């Protein structure tokens, strides 16, 4: 009698354990779970890539300063683009930029039916 009760209890416990395991595995393989896991791994990969890029950038700056010291160059900041020094030997650019777009073409009278900007 006790032997039957023991094996009945052991079988019921094994059935509950197996059902729980199968349900967990099914939930982990559901599309929502897989998408969440993939998104988490993508975010992790992005963080690792950003850290790598920062390390590379720091190493480049360090190596550049080492090379500048070895060559005896000064590490002066270059002038921003658009100033007189962006084209050495030439005067600064003074030609104004012309507006573009359909409204500007109408105002300038250059609206052509085969204008490539109108295709998009």
Short mmCIF file of N, CA and C in Angstrom, two decimals:
data_model
loop_
_atom_site.label_atom_id
_atom_site.label_comp_id
_atom_site.label_asym_id
_atom_site.label_seq_id
_atom_site.Cartn_x
_atom_site.Cartn_y
_atom_site.Cartn_z
N UNK A 1 0.82 -1.19 0.00
CA UNK A 1 0.00 0.00 0.00
C UNK A 1 0.86 1.26 0.00
N UNK A 2 1.84 1.29 0.91
CA UNK A 2 2.71 2.46 0.96
C UNK A 2 3.58 2.57 -0.28
N UNK A 3 3.96 1.44 -0.84
CA UNK A 3 4.77 1.46 -2.04
C UNK A 3 3.99 2.08 -3.20
N UNK A 4 2.73 1.72 -3.34
CA UNK A 4 1.90 2.30 -4.40
C UNK A 4 1.72 3.81 -4.21
N UNK A 5 1.50 4.22 -2.98
CA UNK A 5 1.32 5.64 -2.69
C UNK A 5 2.61 6.41 -3.00
N UNK A 6 3.75 5.81 -2.65
CA UNK A 6 5.05 6.45 -2.93
C UNK A 6 5.24 6.63 -4.43
N UNK A 7 5.02 5.57 -5.21
CA UNK A 7 5.23 5.66 -6.64
C UNK A 7 4.20 6.57 -7.31
N UNK A 8 2.97 6.59 -6.78
CA UNK A 8 1.97 7.51 -7.30
C UNK A 8 2.42 8.96 -7.07
N UNK A 9 2.91 9.25 -5.87
CA UNK A 9 3.40 10.61 -5.54
C UNK A 9 4.62 10.97 -6.38
N UNK A 10 5.54 10.02 -6.56
CA UNK A 10 6.73 10.28 -7.36
C UNK A 10 6.34 10.53 -8.82
N UNK A 11 5.39 9.78 -9.34
CA UNK A 11 4.94 9.99 -10.72
C UNK A 11 4.24 11.33 -10.89
N UNK A 12 3.42 11.71 -9.91
CA UNK A 12 2.74 13.00 -9.98
C UNK A 12 3.76 14.14 -9.93
N UNK A 13 4.76 14.03 -9.06
CA UNK A 13 5.79 15.07 -8.96
C UNK A 13 6.59 15.15 -10.26
N UNK A 14 6.93 14.02 -10.84
CA UNK A 14 7.67 14.01 -12.10
C UNK A 14 6.83 14.63 -13.21
N UNK A 15 5.53 14.36 -13.23
CA UNK A 15 4.64 14.95 -14.23
C UNK A 15 4.55 16.46 -14.09
N UNK A 16 4.44 16.96 -12.86
CA UNK A 16 4.38 18.40 -12.62
C UNK A 16 5.70 19.04 -13.05
N UNK A 17 6.82 18.39 -12.68
CA UNK A 17 8.14 18.93 -13.04
C UNK A 17 8.30 19.00 -14.56
N UNK A 18 7.93 17.92 -15.25
CA UNK A 18 8.08 17.87 -16.71
C UNK A 18 7.17 18.89 -17.38
N UNK A 19 5.95 19.03 -16.90
CA UNK A 19 5.02 20.01 -17.47
C UNK A 19 5.56 21.42 -17.31
N UNK A 20 6.09 21.71 -16.13
CA UNK A 20 6.66 23.03 -15.88
C UNK A 20 7.84 23.31 -16.81
N UNK A 21 8.72 22.32 -16.97
CA UNK A 21 9.87 22.48 -17.85
C UNK A 21 9.43 22.73 -19.30
N UNK A 22 8.47 21.95 -19.78
CA UNK A 22 8.00 22.09 -21.16
C UNK A 22 7.36 23.46 -21.36
N UNK A 23 6.54 23.91 -20.41
CA UNK A 23 5.90 25.22 -20.54
C UNK A 23 6.92 26.35 -20.54
N UNK A 24 7.95 26.26 -19.71
CA UNK A 24 9.02 27.28 -19.71
C UNK A 24 9.73 27.32 -21.05
N UNK A 25 10.03 26.15 -21.58
CA UNK A 25 10.73 26.08 -22.86
C UNK A 25 9.86 26.65 -23.98
N UNK A 26 8.58 26.35 -23.97
CA UNK A 26 7.67 26.88 -24.98
C UNK A 26 7.56 28.40 -24.89
N UNK A 27 7.51 28.93 -23.65
CA UNK A 27 7.45 30.38 -23.49
C UNK A 27 8.75 31.03 -23.95
N UNK A 28 9.89 30.37 -23.74
CA UNK A 28 11.17 30.96 -24.16
C UNK A 28 11.33 30.93 -25.68
N UNK A 29 10.61 30.04 -26.36
CA UNK A 29 10.69 29.96 -27.81
C UNK A 29 9.57 30.72 -28.52
N UNK A 30 8.74 31.42 -27.77
CA UNK A 30 7.66 32.20 -28.37
C UNK A 30 8.26 33.38 -29.13
N UNK A 31 7.60 33.86 -30.17
CA UNK A 31 8.15 34.97 -30.97
C UNK A 31 8.44 36.23 -30.14
N UNK A 32 7.57 36.56 -29.18
CA UNK A 32 7.81 37.75 -28.37
C UNK A 32 9.08 37.61 -27.55
N UNK A 33 9.28 36.41 -26.98
CA UNK A 33 10.47 36.18 -26.17
C UNK A 33 11.73 36.22 -27.03
N UNK A 34 11.66 35.62 -28.21
CA UNK A 34 12.83 35.63 -29.10
C UNK A 34 13.15 37.06 -29.55
N UNK A 35 12.11 37.85 -29.83
CA UNK A 35 12.33 39.24 -30.25
C UNK A 35 12.94 40.06 -29.12
N UNK A 36 12.45 39.86 -27.90
CA UNK A 36 13.01 40.59 -26.76
C UNK A 36 14.46 40.20 -26.53
N UNK A 37 14.77 38.92 -26.66
CA UNK A 37 16.15 38.47 -26.46
C UNK A 37 17.07 39.03 -27.55
N UNK A 38 16.59 39.02 -28.79
CA UNK A 38 17.39 39.56 -29.90
C UNK A 38 17.61 41.07 -29.72
N UNK A 39 16.59 41.78 -29.28
CA UNK A 39 16.74 43.22 -29.05
C UNK A 39 17.74 43.49 -27.94
N UNK A 40 17.69 42.71 -26.89
CA UNK A 40 18.65 42.87 -25.80
C UNK A 40 20.08 42.61 -26.25
N UNK A 41 20.26 41.59 -27.06
CA UNK A 41 21.60 41.29 -27.56
C UNK A 41 22.08 42.36 -28.53
N UNK A 42 21.17 42.94 -29.31
CA UNK A 42 21.56 44.01 -30.22
C UNK A 42 21.99 45.25 -29.44
N UNK A 43 21.29 45.55 -28.37
CA UNK A 43 21.68 46.70 -27.53
C UNK A 43 23.04 46.45 -26.90
N UNK A 44 23.26 45.24 -26.42
CA UNK A 44 24.57 44.89 -25.85
C UNK A 44 25.68 45.04 -26.88
N UNK A 45 25.43 44.54 -28.09
CA UNK A 45 26.43 44.65 -29.15
C UNK A 45 26.70 46.11 -29.49
N UNK A 46 25.68 46.93 -29.48
CA UNK A 46 25.86 48.36 -29.74
C UNK A 46 26.72 49.01 -28.67
N UNK A 47 26.51 48.65 -27.42
CA UNK A 47 27.33 49.21 -26.34
C UNK A 47 28.79 48.77 -26.48
N UNK A 48 28.98 47.49 -26.81
CA UNK A 48 30.36 47.01 -26.99
C UNK A 48 31.03 47.69 -28.17
N UNK A 49 30.28 47.91 -29.25
CA UNK A 49 30.83 48.59 -30.43
C UNK A 49 31.19 50.04 -30.10
N UNK A 50 30.35 50.70 -29.32
CA UNK A 50 30.63 52.08 -28.92
C UNK A 50 31.88 52.15 -28.05
N UNK A 51 32.01 51.22 -27.10
CA UNK A 51 33.21 51.18 -26.27
C UNK A 51 34.45 50.93 -27.12
N UNK A 52 34.34 50.03 -28.09
CA UNK A 52 35.47 49.76 -28.98
C UNK A 52 35.86 51.00 -29.76
N UNK A 53 34.85 51.71 -30.30
CA UNK A 53 35.13 52.92 -31.07
C UNK A 53 35.79 53.98 -30.20
N UNK A 54 35.35 54.11 -28.96
CA UNK A 54 35.97 55.08 -28.04
C UNK A 54 37.41 54.70 -27.73
N UNK A 55 37.65 53.40 -27.56
CA UNK A 55 39.03 52.93 -27.32
C UNK A 55 39.91 53.21 -28.53
N UNK A 56 39.38 52.95 -29.72
CA UNK A 56 40.16 53.20 -30.94
C UNK A 56 40.45 54.69 -31.07
N UNK A 57 39.46 55.52 -30.81
CA UNK A 57 39.64 56.96 -30.92
C UNK A 57 40.68 57.46 -29.91
N UNK A 58 40.64 56.93 -28.70
CA UNK A 58 41.63 57.33 -27.69
C UNK A 58 43.03 56.87 -28.10
N UNK A 59 43.13 55.65 -28.64
CA UNK A 59 44.42 55.16 -29.11
C UNK A 59 44.95 55.97 -30.27
N UNK A 60 44.06 56.39 -31.18
CA UNK A 60 44.49 57.22 -32.30
C UNK A 60 45.02 58.56 -31.81
N UNK A 61 44.33 59.17 -30.85
CA UNK A 61 44.76 60.47 -30.34
C UNK A 61 46.12 60.33 -29.64
N UNK A 62 46.27 59.25 -28.88
CA UNK A 62 47.55 59.03 -28.19
C UNK A 62 48.67 58.83 -29.20
N UNK A 63 48.44 58.00 -30.21
CA UNK A 63 49.47 57.73 -31.21
C UNK A 63 49.78 59.00 -32.01
N UNK A 64 48.76 59.80 -32.31
CA UNK A 64 49.00 61.04 -33.03
C UNK A 64 49.87 62.00 -32.22
N UNK A 65 49.60 62.08 -30.93
CA UNK A 65 50.43 62.96 -30.10
C UNK A 65 51.86 62.42 -30.01
N UNK A 66 52.03 61.09 -29.96
CA UNK A 66 53.37 60.51 -29.95
C UNK A 66 54.11 60.84 -31.24
N UNK A 67 53.43 60.71 -32.37
CA UNK A 67 54.06 61.01 -33.65
C UNK A 67 54.38 62.50 -33.77
N UNK A 68 53.46 63.36 -33.30
CA UNK A 68 53.74 64.80 -33.33
C UNK A 68 54.95 65.14 -32.49
N UNK A 69 55.08 64.52 -31.32
CA UNK A 69 56.26 64.75 -30.47
C UNK A 69 57.52 64.25 -31.15
N UNK A 70 57.44 63.07 -31.78
CA UNK A 70 58.62 62.50 -32.43
C UNK A 70 59.06 63.34 -33.62
N UNK A 71 58.10 63.95 -34.34
CA UNK A 71 58.44 64.75 -35.51
C UNK A 71 58.64 66.22 -35.17
N UNK A 72 58.38 66.59 -33.94
CA UNK A 72 58.57 67.98 -33.52
C UNK A 72 57.49 68.91 -34.03
N UNK A 73 56.33 68.38 -34.29
CA UNK A 73 55.21 69.19 -34.76
C UNK A 73 54.39 69.68 -33.58
N UNK A 74 53.74 70.82 -33.76
CA UNK A 74 52.86 71.31 -32.70
C UNK A 74 51.46 70.82 -32.99
N UNK A 75 50.71 70.61 -31.98
CA UNK A 75 49.33 70.12 -32.13
C UNK A 75 48.38 71.30 -32.08
N UNK A 76 48.43 72.16 -33.09
CA UNK A 76 47.55 73.32 -33.15
C UNK A 76 46.21 72.90 -33.75
N UNK A 77 45.15 73.51 -33.27
CA UNK A 77 43.82 73.22 -33.81
C UNK A 77 43.69 73.87 -35.18
N UNK A 78 43.25 73.13 -36.17
CA UNK A 78 43.05 73.74 -37.49
C UNK A 78 41.86 74.68 -37.45
N UNK A 79 41.88 75.65 -38.35
CA UNK A 79 40.77 76.60 -38.42
C UNK A 79 39.55 75.87 -38.97
N UNK A 80 38.36 76.26 -38.55
CA UNK A 80 37.16 75.59 -39.06
C UNK A 80 36.98 75.83 -40.54
N UNK A 81 36.30 74.90 -41.19
CA UNK A 81 36.05 75.03 -42.62
C UNK A 81 35.18 76.24 -42.89
N UNK A 82 35.36 76.83 -44.04
CA UNK A 82 34.59 78.00 -44.40
C UNK A 82 35.31 79.30 -44.10
N UNK A 83 36.48 79.21 -43.49
CA UNK A 83 37.26 80.41 -43.22
C UNK A 83 38.24 80.62 -44.36
N UNK A 84 39.02 81.68 -44.27
CA UNK A 84 39.96 82.01 -45.34
C UNK A 84 41.06 80.96 -45.47
N UNK A 85 41.28 80.15 -44.45
CA UNK A 85 42.39 79.19 -44.50
C UNK A 85 41.99 77.83 -45.05
N UNK A 86 40.72 77.64 -45.42
CA UNK A 86 40.36 76.32 -45.93
C UNK A 86 40.87 76.11 -47.35
N UNK A 87 41.25 77.20 -48.04
CA UNK A 87 41.88 77.10 -49.36
C UNK A 87 43.10 78.00 -49.35
N UNK A 88 44.24 77.49 -48.87
CA UNK A 88 45.42 78.35 -48.76
C UNK A 88 45.82 78.91 -50.12
N UNK A 89 46.15 80.18 -50.13
CA UNK A 89 46.58 80.83 -51.36
C UNK A 89 45.44 81.43 -52.15
N UNK A 90 44.21 81.19 -51.75
CA UNK A 90 43.05 81.73 -52.44
C UNK A 90 42.26 82.62 -51.49
N UNK A 91 41.58 83.63 -52.03
CA UNK A 91 40.75 84.45 -51.15
C UNK A 91 39.56 83.65 -50.63
N UNK A 92 38.95 84.10 -49.55
CA UNK A 92 37.80 83.37 -49.03
C UNK A 92 36.65 83.37 -50.04
N UNK A 93 35.83 82.37 -49.94
CA UNK A 93 34.70 82.25 -50.86
C UNK A 93 33.66 83.30 -50.53
N UNK A 94 33.26 84.04 -51.54
CA UNK A 94 32.26 85.08 -51.30
C UNK A 94 31.04 84.89 -52.18
N UNK A 95 30.95 83.78 -52.88
CA UNK A 95 29.81 83.54 -53.75
C UNK A 95 28.66 83.02 -52.89
N UNK A 96 27.52 83.69 -52.90
CA UNK A 96 26.41 83.20 -52.07
C UNK A 96 25.81 81.94 -52.68
N UNK A 97 25.31 81.11 -51.84
CA UNK A 97 24.66 79.89 -52.30
C UNK A 97 23.28 80.23 -52.81
N UNK A 98 22.92 79.63 -53.94
CA UNK A 98 21.61 79.89 -54.49
C UNK A 98 20.61 78.93 -53.87
N UNK A 99 19.40 79.38 -53.59
CA UNK A 99 18.41 78.48 -53.01
C UNK A 99 17.99 77.43 -54.02
N UNK A 100 17.53 76.30 -53.54
CA UNK A 100 17.08 75.24 -54.43
C UNK A 100 15.70 74.80 -53.99
N UNK A 101 15.08 73.97 -54.81
CA UNK A 101 13.75 73.48 -54.50
C UNK A 101 12.74 74.03 -55.48
N UNK A 102 11.51 73.50 -55.46
CA UNK A 102 10.50 73.91 -56.44
C UNK A 102 10.14 75.39 -56.32
N UNK A 103 10.06 75.90 -55.09
CA UNK A 103 9.70 77.30 -54.91
C UNK A 103 10.77 78.21 -55.50
N UNK A 104 12.05 77.91 -55.24
CA UNK A 104 13.13 78.73 -55.76
C UNK A 104 13.18 78.65 -57.28
N UNK A 105 12.90 77.46 -57.85
CA UNK A 105 12.91 77.34 -59.31
C UNK A 105 11.77 78.15 -59.93
N UNK A 106 10.62 78.19 -59.27
CA UNK A 106 9.52 79.00 -59.78
C UNK A 106 9.91 80.48 -59.76
N UNK A 107 10.57 80.90 -58.64
CA UNK A 107 10.96 82.31 -58.53
C UNK A 107 12.03 82.66 -59.55
N UNK A 108 12.94 81.73 -59.82
CA UNK A 108 14.01 81.98 -60.76
C UNK A 108 13.59 81.68 -62.20
N UNK A 109 12.45 81.05 -62.39
CA UNK A 109 11.96 80.74 -63.72
C UNK A 109 12.70 79.59 -64.37
N UNK A 110 13.17 78.61 -63.58
CA UNK A 110 13.92 77.49 -64.15
C UNK A 110 13.20 76.17 -63.93
N UNK A 111 11.88 76.20 -63.87
CA UNK A 111 11.14 74.97 -63.63
C UNK A 111 11.03 74.20 -64.95
N UNK A 112 11.77 73.16 -65.07
CA UNK A 112 11.84 72.36 -66.29
C UNK A 112 11.09 71.06 -66.04
N UNK A 113 10.34 70.52 -67.02
CA UNK A 113 9.57 69.29 -66.77
C UNK A 113 10.45 68.07 -66.51
N UNK A 114 11.70 68.10 -66.95
CA UNK A 114 12.58 66.96 -66.74
C UNK A 114 13.61 67.23 -65.66
N UNK A 115 13.27 68.03 -64.70
CA UNK A 115 14.19 68.36 -63.62
C UNK A 115 14.34 67.13 -62.73
N UNK A 116 15.54 66.69 -62.50
CA UNK A 116 15.77 65.47 -61.75
C UNK A 116 15.37 65.60 -60.29
N UNK A 117 15.32 66.82 -59.76
CA UNK A 117 14.93 67.00 -58.37
C UNK A 117 13.43 66.78 -58.18
N UNK A 118 12.66 66.87 -59.24
CA UNK A 118 11.22 66.68 -59.14
C UNK A 118 10.83 65.22 -59.19
N UNK A 119 11.76 64.34 -59.55
CA UNK A 119 11.44 62.92 -59.66
C UNK A 119 11.26 62.26 -58.31
N UNK A 120 11.77 62.83 -57.27
CA UNK A 120 11.77 62.15 -55.96
C UNK A 120 10.74 62.72 -55.06
#
